[in-house]
Amino acid sequence: MSAPNSSSPAGVTGSDWSSYYASIQNYLNLPVSGGTTGPAAPAAPAAPAAPAAPAAPAAPAAPAAPSPIDARGMLIITGV
């Protein structure tokens, strides 16, 4: 039996190491022995689209409800 490689993960020695390394290469999508893996190079970008029409102005915001806290920090309790 071969001596464990110091860079091998625990329990992976000898011939197991090559299959382990190959599975890591596959998982990380790395080049394998002279070849390359992964998707083809992306196509050239399309011509830019015409600018969009300006958006309509936003409606004015509704007025804020009065705060139930007065200037002194006291809760204002009103009758029903």
Short mmCIF file of C-alpha atoms in Angstrom, two decimals:
data_model
loop_
_atom_site.label_atom_id
_atom_site.label_comp_id
_atom_site.label_asym_id
_atom_site.label_seq_id
_atom_site.Cartn_x
_atom_site.Cartn_y
_atom_site.Cartn_z
CA MET A 1 0.00 0.00 0.00
CA SER A 2 1.32 3.44 -0.86
CA ALA A 3 2.08 6.06 1.74
CA PRO A 4 -0.61 8.69 2.11
CA ASN A 5 0.00 11.91 0.25
CA SER A 6 0.26 14.82 2.67
CA SER A 7 -1.97 16.92 0.40
CA SER A 8 -4.63 14.20 0.12
CA PRO A 9 -7.87 14.55 2.03
CA ALA A 10 -8.30 12.14 4.91
CA GLY A 11 -8.99 8.62 3.71
CA VAL A 12 -8.01 9.27 0.07
CA THR A 13 -4.80 7.48 -0.97
CA GLY A 14 -3.30 5.76 -3.98
CA SER A 15 -5.60 5.22 -6.97
CA ASP A 16 -8.51 6.80 -5.12
CA TRP A 17 -6.69 10.12 -5.31
CA SER A 18 -6.77 10.31 -9.12
CA SER A 19 -10.53 9.71 -9.27
CA TYR A 20 -11.04 12.19 -6.43
CA TYR A 21 -8.98 14.81 -8.26
CA ALA A 22 -10.88 14.16 -11.51
CA SER A 23 -14.20 14.62 -9.71
CA ILE A 24 -12.94 17.93 -8.26
CA GLN A 25 -11.86 19.05 -11.75
CA ASN A 26 -15.28 18.16 -13.08
CA TYR A 27 -17.07 19.94 -10.23
CA LEU A 28 -15.00 23.10 -10.63
CA ASN A 29 -15.20 22.90 -14.43
CA LEU A 30 -11.39 23.00 -14.78
CA PRO A 31 -9.46 22.08 -17.94
CA VAL A 32 -8.68 18.36 -18.05
CA SER A 33 -5.34 17.12 -19.50
CA GLY A 34 -4.85 19.51 -22.40
CA GLY A 35 -8.51 20.02 -23.24
CA THR A 36 -10.90 22.65 -22.06
CA THR A 37 -14.32 22.39 -20.56
CA GLY A 38 -17.11 24.82 -20.07
CA PRO A 39 -19.45 26.78 -22.29
CA ALA A 40 -18.43 28.28 -25.61
CA ALA A 41 -17.32 31.89 -25.72
CA PRO A 42 -20.25 34.31 -25.59
CA ALA A 43 -21.52 35.83 -28.82
CA ALA A 44 -20.83 39.46 -29.64
CA PRO A 45 -23.22 41.81 -27.86
CA ALA A 46 -26.25 43.04 -29.79
CA ALA A 47 -26.57 46.66 -30.85
CA PRO A 48 -27.94 48.87 -28.07
CA ALA A 49 -31.69 49.40 -28.09
CA ALA A 50 -33.24 52.80 -28.66
CA PRO A 51 -33.70 54.80 -25.46
CA ALA A 52 -37.06 54.33 -23.77
CA ALA A 53 -39.56 57.16 -23.51
CA PRO A 54 -39.36 59.11 -20.26
CA ALA A 55 -41.64 57.82 -17.53
CA ALA A 56 -44.70 59.81 -16.50
CA PRO A 57 -44.21 61.92 -13.39
CA ALA A 58 -45.15 60.19 -10.17
CA ALA A 59 -48.36 61.16 -8.41
CA PRO A 60 -47.87 63.39 -5.37
CA ALA A 61 -47.52 61.49 -2.12
CA ALA A 62 -50.50 61.36 0.21
CA PRO A 63 -50.18 63.61 3.25
CA ALA A 64 -48.75 61.85 6.26
CA ALA A 65 -51.17 60.87 9.00
CA PRO A 66 -50.80 62.94 12.15
CA SER A 67 -48.46 61.39 14.66
CA PRO A 68 -50.01 59.97 17.84
CA ILE A 69 -46.95 61.34 19.71
CA ASP A 70 -46.85 65.03 20.69
CA ALA A 71 -43.78 67.27 20.88
CA ARG A 72 -43.06 66.16 24.45
CA GLY A 73 -43.03 62.49 23.42
CA MET A 74 -46.38 61.79 25.08
CA LEU A 75 -48.88 59.48 23.43
CA ILE A 76 -51.99 61.41 22.43
CA ILE A 77 -55.15 59.47 23.30
CA THR A 78 -58.29 60.68 21.64
CA GLY A 79 -61.92 59.84 22.39
CA VAL A 80 -63.85 57.38 20.29
#
